[in-house]
Short mmCIF file of C-alpha atoms in Angstrom, two decimals:
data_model
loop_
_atom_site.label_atom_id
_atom_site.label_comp_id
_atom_site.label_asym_id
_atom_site.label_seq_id
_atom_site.Cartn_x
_atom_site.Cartn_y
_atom_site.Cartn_z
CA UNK A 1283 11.94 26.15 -0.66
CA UNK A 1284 10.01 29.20 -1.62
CA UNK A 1285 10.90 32.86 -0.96
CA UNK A 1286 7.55 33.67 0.39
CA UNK A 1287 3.70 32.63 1.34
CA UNK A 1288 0.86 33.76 2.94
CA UNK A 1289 2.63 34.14 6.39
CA UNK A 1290 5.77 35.72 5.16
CA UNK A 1291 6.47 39.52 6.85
CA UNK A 1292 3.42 38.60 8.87
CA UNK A 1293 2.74 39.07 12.81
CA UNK A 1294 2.37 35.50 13.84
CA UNK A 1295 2.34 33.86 17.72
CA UNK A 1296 3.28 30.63 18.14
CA UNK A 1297 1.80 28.33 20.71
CA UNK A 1298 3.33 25.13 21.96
CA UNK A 1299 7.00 24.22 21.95
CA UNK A 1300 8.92 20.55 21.78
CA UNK A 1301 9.76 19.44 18.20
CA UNK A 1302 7.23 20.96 15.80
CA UNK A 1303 6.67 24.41 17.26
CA UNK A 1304 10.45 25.21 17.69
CA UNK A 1305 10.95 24.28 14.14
CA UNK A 1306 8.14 26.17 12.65
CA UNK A 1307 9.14 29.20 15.21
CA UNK A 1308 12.42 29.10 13.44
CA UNK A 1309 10.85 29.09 9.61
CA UNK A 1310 8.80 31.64 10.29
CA UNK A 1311 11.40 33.96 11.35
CA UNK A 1312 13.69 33.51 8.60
CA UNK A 1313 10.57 34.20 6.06
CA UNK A 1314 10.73 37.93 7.96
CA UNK A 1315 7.62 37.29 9.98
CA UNK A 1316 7.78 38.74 13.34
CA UNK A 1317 7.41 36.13 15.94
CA UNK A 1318 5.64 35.73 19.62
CA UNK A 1319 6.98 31.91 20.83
CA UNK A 1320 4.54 31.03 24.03
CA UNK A 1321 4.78 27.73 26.30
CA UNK A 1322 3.34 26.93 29.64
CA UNK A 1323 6.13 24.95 30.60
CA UNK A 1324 8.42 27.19 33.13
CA UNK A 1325 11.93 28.40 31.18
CA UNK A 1326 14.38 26.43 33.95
CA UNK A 1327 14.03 23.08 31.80
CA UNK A 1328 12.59 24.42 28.98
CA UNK A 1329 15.68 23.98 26.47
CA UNK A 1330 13.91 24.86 23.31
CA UNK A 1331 12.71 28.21 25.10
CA UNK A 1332 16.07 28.96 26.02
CA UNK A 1333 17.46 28.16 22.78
CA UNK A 1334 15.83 30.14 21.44
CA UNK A 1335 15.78 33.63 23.58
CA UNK A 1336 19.66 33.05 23.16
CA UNK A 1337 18.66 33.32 19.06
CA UNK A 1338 16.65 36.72 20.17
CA UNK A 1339 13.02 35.44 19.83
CA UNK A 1340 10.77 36.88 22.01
CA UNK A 1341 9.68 33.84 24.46
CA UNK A 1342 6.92 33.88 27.28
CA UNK A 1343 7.43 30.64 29.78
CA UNK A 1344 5.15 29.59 32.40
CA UNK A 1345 1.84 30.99 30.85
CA UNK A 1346 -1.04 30.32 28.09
CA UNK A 1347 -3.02 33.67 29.44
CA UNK A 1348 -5.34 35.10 26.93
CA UNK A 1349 -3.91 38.37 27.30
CA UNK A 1350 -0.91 37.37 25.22
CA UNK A 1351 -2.64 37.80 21.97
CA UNK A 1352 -4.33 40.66 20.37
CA UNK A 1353 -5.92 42.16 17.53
CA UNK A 1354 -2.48 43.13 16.03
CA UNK A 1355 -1.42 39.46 15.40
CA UNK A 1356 -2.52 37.96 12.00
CA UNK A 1357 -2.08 33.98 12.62
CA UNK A 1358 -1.75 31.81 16.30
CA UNK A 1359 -0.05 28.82 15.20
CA UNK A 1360 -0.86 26.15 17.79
CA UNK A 1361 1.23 23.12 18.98
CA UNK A 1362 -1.68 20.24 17.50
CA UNK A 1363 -1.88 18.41 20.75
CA UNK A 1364 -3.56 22.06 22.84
CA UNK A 1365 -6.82 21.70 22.94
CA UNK A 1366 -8.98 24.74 21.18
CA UNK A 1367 -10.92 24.88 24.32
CA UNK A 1368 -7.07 26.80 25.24
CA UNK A 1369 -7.94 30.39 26.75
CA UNK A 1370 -5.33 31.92 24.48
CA UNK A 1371 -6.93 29.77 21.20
CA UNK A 1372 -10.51 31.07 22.24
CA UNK A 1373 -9.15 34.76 22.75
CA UNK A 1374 -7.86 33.90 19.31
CA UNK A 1375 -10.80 32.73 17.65
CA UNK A 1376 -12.81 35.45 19.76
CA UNK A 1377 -10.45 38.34 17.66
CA UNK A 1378 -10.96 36.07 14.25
CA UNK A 1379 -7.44 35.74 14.30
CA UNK A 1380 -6.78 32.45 12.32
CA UNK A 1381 -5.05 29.28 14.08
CA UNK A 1382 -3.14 26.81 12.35
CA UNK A 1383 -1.00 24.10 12.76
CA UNK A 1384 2.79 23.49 11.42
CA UNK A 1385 1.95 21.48 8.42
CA UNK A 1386 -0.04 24.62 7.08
CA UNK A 1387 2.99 26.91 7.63
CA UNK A 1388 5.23 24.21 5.93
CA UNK A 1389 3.46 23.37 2.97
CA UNK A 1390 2.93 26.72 2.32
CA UNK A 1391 6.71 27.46 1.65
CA UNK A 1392 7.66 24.40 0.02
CA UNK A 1393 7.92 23.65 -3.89
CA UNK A 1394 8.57 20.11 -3.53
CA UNK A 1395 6.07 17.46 -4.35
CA UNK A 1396 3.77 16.62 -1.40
CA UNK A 1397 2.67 13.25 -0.85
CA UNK A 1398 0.25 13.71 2.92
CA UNK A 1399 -0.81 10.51 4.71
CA UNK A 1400 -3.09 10.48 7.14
CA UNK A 1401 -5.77 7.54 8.83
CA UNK A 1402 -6.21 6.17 12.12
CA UNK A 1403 -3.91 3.32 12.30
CA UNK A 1404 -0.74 2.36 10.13
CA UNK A 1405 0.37 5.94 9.23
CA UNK A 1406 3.49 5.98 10.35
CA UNK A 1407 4.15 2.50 8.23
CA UNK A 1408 2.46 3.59 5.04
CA UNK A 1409 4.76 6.98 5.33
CA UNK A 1410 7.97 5.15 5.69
CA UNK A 1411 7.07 2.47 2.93
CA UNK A 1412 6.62 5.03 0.00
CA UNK A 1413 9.26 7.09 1.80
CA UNK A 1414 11.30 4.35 0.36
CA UNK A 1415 9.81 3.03 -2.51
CA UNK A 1416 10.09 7.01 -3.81
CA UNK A 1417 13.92 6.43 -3.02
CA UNK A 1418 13.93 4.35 -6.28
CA UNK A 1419 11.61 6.56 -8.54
CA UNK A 1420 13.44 8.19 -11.55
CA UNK A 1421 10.49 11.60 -11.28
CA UNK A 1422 12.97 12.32 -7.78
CA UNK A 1423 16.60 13.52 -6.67
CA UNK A 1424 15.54 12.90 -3.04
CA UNK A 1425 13.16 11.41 -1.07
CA UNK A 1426 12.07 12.66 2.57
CA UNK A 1427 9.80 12.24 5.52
CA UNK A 1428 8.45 14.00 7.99
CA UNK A 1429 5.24 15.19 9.83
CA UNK A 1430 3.85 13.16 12.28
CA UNK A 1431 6.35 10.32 12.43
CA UNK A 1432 8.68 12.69 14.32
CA UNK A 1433 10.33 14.67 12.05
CA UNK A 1434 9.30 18.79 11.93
CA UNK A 1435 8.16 19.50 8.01
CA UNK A 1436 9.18 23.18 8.49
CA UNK A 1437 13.03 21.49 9.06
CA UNK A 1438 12.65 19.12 6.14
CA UNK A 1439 11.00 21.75 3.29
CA UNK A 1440 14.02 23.44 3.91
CA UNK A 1441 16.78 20.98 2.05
CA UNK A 1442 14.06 19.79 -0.06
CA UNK A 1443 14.07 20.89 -3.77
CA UNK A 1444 11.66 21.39 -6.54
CA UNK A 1445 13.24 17.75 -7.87
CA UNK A 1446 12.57 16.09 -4.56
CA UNK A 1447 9.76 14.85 -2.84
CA UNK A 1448 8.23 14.69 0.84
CA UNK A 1449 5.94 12.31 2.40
CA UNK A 1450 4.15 13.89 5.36
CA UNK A 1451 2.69 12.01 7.82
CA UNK A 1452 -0.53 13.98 9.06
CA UNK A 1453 -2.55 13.75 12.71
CA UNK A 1454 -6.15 15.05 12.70
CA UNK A 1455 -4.56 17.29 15.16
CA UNK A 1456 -2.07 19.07 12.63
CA UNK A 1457 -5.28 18.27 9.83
CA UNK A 1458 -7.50 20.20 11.34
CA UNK A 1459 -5.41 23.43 12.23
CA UNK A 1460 -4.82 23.49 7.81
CA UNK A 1461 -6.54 26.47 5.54
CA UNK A 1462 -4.89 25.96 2.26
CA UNK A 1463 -2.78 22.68 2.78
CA UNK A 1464 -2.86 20.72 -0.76
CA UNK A 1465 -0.84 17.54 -1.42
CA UNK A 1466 -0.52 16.24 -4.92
CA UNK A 1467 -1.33 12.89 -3.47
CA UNK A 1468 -3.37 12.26 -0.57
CA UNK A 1469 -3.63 9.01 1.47
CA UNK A 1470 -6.45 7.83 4.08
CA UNK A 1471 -5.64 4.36 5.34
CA UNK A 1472 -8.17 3.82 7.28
CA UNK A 1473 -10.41 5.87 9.83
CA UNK A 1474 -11.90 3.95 13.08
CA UNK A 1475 -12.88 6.22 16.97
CA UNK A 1476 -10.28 7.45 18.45
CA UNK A 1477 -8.79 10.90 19.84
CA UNK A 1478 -12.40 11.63 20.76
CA UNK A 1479 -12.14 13.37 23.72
CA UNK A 1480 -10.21 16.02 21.59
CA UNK A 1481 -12.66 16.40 18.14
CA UNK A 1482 -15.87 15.77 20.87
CA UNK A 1483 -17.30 13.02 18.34
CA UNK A 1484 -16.71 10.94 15.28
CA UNK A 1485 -17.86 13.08 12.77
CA UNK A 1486 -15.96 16.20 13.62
CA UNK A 1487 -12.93 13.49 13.37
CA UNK A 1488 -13.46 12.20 10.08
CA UNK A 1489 -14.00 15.78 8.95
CA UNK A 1490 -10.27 16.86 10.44
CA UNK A 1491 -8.81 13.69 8.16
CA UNK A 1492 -10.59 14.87 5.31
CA UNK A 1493 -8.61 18.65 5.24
CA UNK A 1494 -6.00 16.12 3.80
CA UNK A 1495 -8.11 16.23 0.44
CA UNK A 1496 -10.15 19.19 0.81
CA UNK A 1497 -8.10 21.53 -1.68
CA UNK A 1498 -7.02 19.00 -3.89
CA UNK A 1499 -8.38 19.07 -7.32
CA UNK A 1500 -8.50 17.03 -10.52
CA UNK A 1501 -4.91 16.63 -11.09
CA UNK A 1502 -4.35 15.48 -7.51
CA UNK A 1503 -4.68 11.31 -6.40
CA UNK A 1504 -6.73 11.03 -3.53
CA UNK A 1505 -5.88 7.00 -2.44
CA UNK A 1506 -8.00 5.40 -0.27
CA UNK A 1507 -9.00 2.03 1.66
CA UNK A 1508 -12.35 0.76 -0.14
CA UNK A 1509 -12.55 -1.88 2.70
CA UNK A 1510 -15.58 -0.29 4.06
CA UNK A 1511 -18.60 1.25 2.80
CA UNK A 1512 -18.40 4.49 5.00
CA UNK A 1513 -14.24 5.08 3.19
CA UNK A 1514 -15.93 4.53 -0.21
CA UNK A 1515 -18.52 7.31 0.79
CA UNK A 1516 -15.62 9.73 1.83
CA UNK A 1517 -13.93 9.07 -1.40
CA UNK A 1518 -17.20 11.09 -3.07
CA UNK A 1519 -16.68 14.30 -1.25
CA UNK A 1520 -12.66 14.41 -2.98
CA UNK A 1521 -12.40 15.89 -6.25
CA UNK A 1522 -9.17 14.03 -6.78
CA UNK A 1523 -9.23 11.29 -8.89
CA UNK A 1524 -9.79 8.07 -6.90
CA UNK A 1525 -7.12 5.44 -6.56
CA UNK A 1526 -8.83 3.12 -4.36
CA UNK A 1527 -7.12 -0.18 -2.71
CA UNK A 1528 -8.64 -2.97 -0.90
CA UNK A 1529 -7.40 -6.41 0.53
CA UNK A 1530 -11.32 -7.71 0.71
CA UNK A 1531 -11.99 -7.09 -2.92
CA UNK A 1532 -10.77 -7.22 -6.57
CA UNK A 1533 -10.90 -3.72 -8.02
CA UNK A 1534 -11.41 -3.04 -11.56
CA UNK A 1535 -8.83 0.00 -10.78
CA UNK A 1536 -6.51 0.39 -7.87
CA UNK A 1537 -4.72 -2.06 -5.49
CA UNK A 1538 -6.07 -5.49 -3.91
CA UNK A 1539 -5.35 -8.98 -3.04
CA UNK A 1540 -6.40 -11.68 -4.70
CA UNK A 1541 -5.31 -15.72 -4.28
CA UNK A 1542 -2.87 -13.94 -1.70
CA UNK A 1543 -1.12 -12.17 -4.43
CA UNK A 1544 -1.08 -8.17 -4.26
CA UNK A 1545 -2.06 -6.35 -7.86
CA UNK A 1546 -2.08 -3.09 -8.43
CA UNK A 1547 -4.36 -1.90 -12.02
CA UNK A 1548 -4.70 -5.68 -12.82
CA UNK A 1549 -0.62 -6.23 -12.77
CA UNK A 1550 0.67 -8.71 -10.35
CA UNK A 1551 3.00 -7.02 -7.87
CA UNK A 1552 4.49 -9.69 -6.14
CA UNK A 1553 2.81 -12.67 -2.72
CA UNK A 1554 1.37 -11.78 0.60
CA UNK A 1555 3.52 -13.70 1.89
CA UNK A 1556 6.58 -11.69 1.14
CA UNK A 1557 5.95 -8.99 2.53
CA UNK A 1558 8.37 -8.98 5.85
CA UNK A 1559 6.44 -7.30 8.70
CA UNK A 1560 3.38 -9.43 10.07
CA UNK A 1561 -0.02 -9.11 9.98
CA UNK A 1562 -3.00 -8.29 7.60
CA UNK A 1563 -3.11 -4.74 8.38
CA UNK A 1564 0.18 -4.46 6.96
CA UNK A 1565 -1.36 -6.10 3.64
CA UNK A 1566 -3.05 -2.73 3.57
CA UNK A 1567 -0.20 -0.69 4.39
CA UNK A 1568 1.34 -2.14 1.57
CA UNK A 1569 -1.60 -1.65 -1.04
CA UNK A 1570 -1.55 1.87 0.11
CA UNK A 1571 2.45 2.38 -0.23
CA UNK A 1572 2.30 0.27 -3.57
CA UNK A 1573 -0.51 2.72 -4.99
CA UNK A 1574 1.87 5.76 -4.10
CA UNK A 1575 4.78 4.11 -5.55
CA UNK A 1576 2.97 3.18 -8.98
CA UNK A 1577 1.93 6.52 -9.09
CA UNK A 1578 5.94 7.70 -9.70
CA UNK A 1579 7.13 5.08 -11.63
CA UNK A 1580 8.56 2.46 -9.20
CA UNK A 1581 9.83 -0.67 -10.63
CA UNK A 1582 8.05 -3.78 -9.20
CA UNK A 1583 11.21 -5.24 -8.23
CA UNK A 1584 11.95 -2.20 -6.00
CA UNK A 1585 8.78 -2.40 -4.20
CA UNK A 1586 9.22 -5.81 -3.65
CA UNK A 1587 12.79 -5.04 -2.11
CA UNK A 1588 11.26 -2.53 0.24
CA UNK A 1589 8.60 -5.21 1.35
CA UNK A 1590 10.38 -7.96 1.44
CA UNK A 1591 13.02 -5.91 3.90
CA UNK A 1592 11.30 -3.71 5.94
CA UNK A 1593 11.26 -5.12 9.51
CA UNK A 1594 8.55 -2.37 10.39
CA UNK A 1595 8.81 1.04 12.34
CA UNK A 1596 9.66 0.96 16.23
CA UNK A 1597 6.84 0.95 18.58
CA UNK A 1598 4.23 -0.62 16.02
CA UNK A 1599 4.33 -4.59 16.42
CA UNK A 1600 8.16 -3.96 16.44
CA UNK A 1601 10.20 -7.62 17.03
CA UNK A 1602 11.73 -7.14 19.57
CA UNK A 1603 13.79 -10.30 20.83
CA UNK A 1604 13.35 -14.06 21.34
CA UNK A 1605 14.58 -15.91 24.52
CA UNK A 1606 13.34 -18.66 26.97
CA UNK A 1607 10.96 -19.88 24.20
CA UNK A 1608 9.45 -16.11 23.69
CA UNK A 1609 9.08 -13.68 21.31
CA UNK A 1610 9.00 -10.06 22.50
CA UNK A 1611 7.21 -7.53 20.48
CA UNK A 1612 6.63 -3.78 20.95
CA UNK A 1613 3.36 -1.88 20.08
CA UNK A 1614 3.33 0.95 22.28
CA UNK A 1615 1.98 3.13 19.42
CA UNK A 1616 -1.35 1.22 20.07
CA UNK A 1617 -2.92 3.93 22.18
CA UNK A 1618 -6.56 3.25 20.74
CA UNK A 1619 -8.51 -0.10 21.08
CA UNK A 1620 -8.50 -0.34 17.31
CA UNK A 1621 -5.00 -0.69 16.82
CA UNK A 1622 -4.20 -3.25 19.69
CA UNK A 1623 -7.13 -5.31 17.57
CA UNK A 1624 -4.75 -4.98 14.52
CA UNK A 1625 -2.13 -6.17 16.65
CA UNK A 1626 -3.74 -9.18 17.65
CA UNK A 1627 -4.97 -10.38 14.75
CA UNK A 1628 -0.99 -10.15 13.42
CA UNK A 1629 -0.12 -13.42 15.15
CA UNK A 1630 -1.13 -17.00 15.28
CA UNK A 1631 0.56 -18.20 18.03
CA UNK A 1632 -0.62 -17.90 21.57
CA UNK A 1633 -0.37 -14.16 23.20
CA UNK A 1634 0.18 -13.01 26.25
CA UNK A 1635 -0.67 -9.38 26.39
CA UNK A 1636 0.43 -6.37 28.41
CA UNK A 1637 -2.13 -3.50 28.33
CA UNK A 1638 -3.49 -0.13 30.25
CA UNK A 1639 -2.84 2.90 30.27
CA UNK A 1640 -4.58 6.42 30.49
CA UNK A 1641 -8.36 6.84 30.86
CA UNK A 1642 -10.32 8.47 27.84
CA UNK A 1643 -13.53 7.36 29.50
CA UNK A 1644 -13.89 4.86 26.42
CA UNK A 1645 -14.71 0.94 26.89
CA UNK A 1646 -12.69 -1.72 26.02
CA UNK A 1647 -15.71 -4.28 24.68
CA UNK A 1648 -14.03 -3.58 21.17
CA UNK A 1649 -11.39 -6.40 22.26
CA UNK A 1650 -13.06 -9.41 23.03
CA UNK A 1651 -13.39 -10.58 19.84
CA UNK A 1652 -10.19 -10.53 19.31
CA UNK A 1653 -8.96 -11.70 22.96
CA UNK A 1654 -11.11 -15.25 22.85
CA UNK A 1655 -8.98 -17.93 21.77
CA UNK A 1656 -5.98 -15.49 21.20
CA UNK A 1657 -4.81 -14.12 24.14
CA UNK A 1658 -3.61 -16.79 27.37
CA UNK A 1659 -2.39 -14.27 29.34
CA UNK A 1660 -3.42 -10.42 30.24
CA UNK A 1661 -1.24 -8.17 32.37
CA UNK A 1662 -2.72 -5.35 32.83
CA UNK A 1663 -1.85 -1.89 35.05
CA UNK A 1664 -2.45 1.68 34.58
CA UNK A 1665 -5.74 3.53 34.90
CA UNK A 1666 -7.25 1.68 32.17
CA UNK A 1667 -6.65 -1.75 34.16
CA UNK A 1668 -9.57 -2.37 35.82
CA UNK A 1669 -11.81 -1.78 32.46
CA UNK A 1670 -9.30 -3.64 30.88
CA UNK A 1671 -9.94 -6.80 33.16
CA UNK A 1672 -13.39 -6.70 32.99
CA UNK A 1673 -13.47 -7.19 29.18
CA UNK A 1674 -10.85 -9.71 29.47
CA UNK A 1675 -12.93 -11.40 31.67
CA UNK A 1676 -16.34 -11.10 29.53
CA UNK A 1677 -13.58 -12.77 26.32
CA UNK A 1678 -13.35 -15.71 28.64
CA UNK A 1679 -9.30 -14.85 29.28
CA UNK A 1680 -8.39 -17.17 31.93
CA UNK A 1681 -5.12 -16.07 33.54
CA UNK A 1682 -5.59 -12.10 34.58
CA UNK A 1683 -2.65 -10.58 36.48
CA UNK A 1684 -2.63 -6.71 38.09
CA UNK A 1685 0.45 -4.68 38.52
CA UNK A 1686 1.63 -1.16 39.17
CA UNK A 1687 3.40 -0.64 36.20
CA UNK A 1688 5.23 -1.23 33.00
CA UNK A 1689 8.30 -2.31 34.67
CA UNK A 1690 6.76 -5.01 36.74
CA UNK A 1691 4.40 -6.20 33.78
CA UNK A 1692 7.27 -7.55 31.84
CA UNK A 1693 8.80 -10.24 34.25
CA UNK A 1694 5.30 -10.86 34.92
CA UNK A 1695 3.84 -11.65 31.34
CA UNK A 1696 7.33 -13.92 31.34
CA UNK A 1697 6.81 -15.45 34.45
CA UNK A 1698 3.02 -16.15 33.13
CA UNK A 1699 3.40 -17.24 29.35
CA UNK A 1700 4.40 -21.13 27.96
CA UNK A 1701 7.20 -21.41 25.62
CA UNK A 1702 6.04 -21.04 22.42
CA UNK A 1703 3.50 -17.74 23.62
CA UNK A 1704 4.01 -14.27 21.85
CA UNK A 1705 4.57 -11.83 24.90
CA UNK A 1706 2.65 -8.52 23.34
CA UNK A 1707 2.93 -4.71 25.13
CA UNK A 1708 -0.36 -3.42 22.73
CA UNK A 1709 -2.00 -1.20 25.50
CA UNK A 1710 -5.01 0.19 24.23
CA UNK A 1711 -4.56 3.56 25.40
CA UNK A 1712 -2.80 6.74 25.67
CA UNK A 1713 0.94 6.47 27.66
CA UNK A 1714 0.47 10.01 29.48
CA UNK A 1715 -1.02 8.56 32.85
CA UNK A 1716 2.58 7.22 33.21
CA UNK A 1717 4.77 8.44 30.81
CA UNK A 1718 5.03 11.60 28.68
CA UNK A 1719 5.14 9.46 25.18
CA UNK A 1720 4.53 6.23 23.98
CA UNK A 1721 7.67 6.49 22.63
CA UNK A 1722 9.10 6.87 26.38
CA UNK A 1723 7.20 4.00 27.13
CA UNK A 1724 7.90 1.41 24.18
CA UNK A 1725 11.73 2.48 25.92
CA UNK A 1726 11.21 1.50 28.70
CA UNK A 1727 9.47 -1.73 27.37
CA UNK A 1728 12.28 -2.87 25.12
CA UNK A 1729 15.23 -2.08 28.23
CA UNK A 1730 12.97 -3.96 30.47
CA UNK A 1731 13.10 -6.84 27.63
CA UNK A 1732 16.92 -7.13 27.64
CA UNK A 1733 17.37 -6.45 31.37
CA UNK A 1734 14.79 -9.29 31.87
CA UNK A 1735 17.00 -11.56 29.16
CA UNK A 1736 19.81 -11.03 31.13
CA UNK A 1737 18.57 -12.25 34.10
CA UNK A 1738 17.38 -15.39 32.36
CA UNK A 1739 20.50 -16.32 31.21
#
């Protein structure tokens, strides 16, 4: 870790507690800044408020007023989930006080290598895959994660060396809060709609996920899905050099399938087919991870021991268990209608699917596609569940069933499904109408799975 940055001995408040803004709080303090913590939550159960006015930070509970900032602070660093429609973020803004997000702070004070993936679907894979294929790369000591996936970057930089390396997992909510963020290697993995209703439209978006490669320069890798026109087009606006990778393709240079075997620069890497976690998608993932790992000097046996072991990260098409006939898999992480499609198209067996969830205002048309022929069964609940039944009905989905909640939808996809059927929780939408996380609810999914098992038995 560095001695210093940009927001060393610097007045700095920051907004928005739980994981990421109690870490960064914490950084920032011991790099001499002076430092304002606010959170709206109230201070009785607010444990990382408490902990730290016992560490003599100076915490305000219970309010995001706009009167809490002024012209004497030089940064706002924002939790990346508030809204910059926030009163204290436009007070902010108002006073051209900057506001950024943790992963700006973080980088900033770090000296190990930086390897930043971002996309709309299959980050959180892609991060843990070259995670562990840089476990096995002679250019390291250590190899970390962090970001996104759950881990605060301002903890990890901390333990992490010159000699080591960390793979960040980036949101276009902590992207878009970044001024001089700059990975040596950048990855986009895909980028579909989503998280809308916070950017206002697509564009604004894509432009958030592409602060991953905006300060990069020519002795950066910028590697990115080709799959699409519109991702080649983005890969014109880096001034990285390209490493592109493609499972619908064969690239002169890059990654990309071909007879079912994955190549990377024209060398065979190893056969789809032994790659562990199901799917296509996860094809991709593993183009993307491969590219990364390449990059450092991986051996192709290593990679192929990562692939061929990794039973995937929980809450994205996690295996869960098999009983009665059924297999019971978790994708709670699918909170967008793009990456319940991804889970779909994972499995050839029949599907009975439990989906809803909170109400963005977007359609669910997207599916049915992907629901004809594929999906037996829907059990649906949540606020999304009446949109969600009316596609399922327009895809020609015969057996519908309505209930209150995740708890009752398991027994219930059970009690609906044949031997033989894939029972799927892939919701299609945001957990916060009925839980605080998806993670809370992909819980709650898997205890209701082996309370459920018991009963069977």
């Amino acid at each position: 870790m560095k001695t210093k940055s940009n927001y060393s001995n610097k007045k700095i408040l920051v907004l928005g507690l739980a994981k990421s803004g109690f870490a960064v709080a914490k950084l920032l303090n011991k790099m001499g800044s002076d430092v304002t913590v606010v959170d709206s939550n109230p201070l009785e159960k607010n444990t990382e408020a408490q902990s730290l006015i016992d560490a003599g930070f100076k915490v305000i509970t219970g309010s995001n007023d706009a009167s809490l900032i002024d012209e004497s602070f030089d940064y706002l660093v924002k939790n990346p989930g508030i809204f910059y429609s926030n009163e204290l973020i436009q007070q902010a803004e108002k006073l051209k006080i900057p506001v950024v997000t943790e992963p700006e702070i973080a980088y900033s004070y770090s000296d190990a290598t930086m390897v930043g993936v971002t996309g709309t679907n299959g980050k959180t894979t892609v991060t843990t895959l070259i995670q562990l294929m840089l476990q096995h790369s002679p250019k390291f000591e250590h190899s970390y994660y962090a970001g996104n996936i759950g881990i605060p970057i301002s903890d990890v930089i901390q333990k992490a060396t010159k000699n080591d390396v960390v793979v960040t997992e980036l949101s276009s909510f902590q992207l878009q809060g970044t001024i001089d963020l700059h990975p040596h290697v950048a990855v986009l993995n895909n980028i579909y709609s989503t998280h809308l209703d916070f950017h206002g439209n697509r564009a604004n978006y894509i432009k958030a996920k592409m602060h991953i490669t905006k300060n990069q320069t020519a002795n950066d890798y910028f590697v990115i899905n080709y799959n699409t026109e519109e991702w080649r087009d983005l890969a014109k606006q880096s001034n990285a050099e390209i490493l592109p990778f493609s499972d619908n393709q064969e690239l002169p240079k890059g990654a990309y399938v071909k007879d079912d075997v994955l190549y990377c620069n024209g060398e065979r890497i190893m056969t789809a087919n032994e790659i562990k976690i199901p799917g296509e998608h996860n094809v991709q993932n593993a183009l993307a991870a491969i590219s990364v790992a390449k990059l450092f000097d991986v051996k192709n046996e290593d990679i192929i021991e990562v692939l061929s072991s990794f039973r995937g990260v929980k809450h994205r098409i996690q295996y869960v268990d098999t009983f009665g006939g059924h297999k019971f898999y978790n994708d709670s992480k699918a909170t967008n209608v793009e990456a319940t499609i991804v889970a779909l198209t994972a499995f050839k067996t029949p599907i009975t699917l439990i989906a809803g969830g909170l109400d963005r205002g977007n359609g669910f048309d997207e599916l049915i596609p992907s629901l004809k022929g594929k999906v037996n069964n829907l059990v649906v609940y949540g606020q999304t569940a009446e949109k969600v039944i009316e596609t399922a009905e327009k895809a020609g989905v015969g057996n519908i069933v309505k209930v209150d909640n995740l708890s009752e939808a398991v027994p219930e996809a059970f009690k609906q499904s044949d031997a033989g059927d894939v029972i799927l929780l892939s919701p299609a939408a945001a957990s916060w109408d009925q839980f605080h996380t998806f993670e809370e609810r992909g819980d709650l999914y898997i205890q209701t799975v082996e309370t459920l098992k018991g009963e069977v038995k």
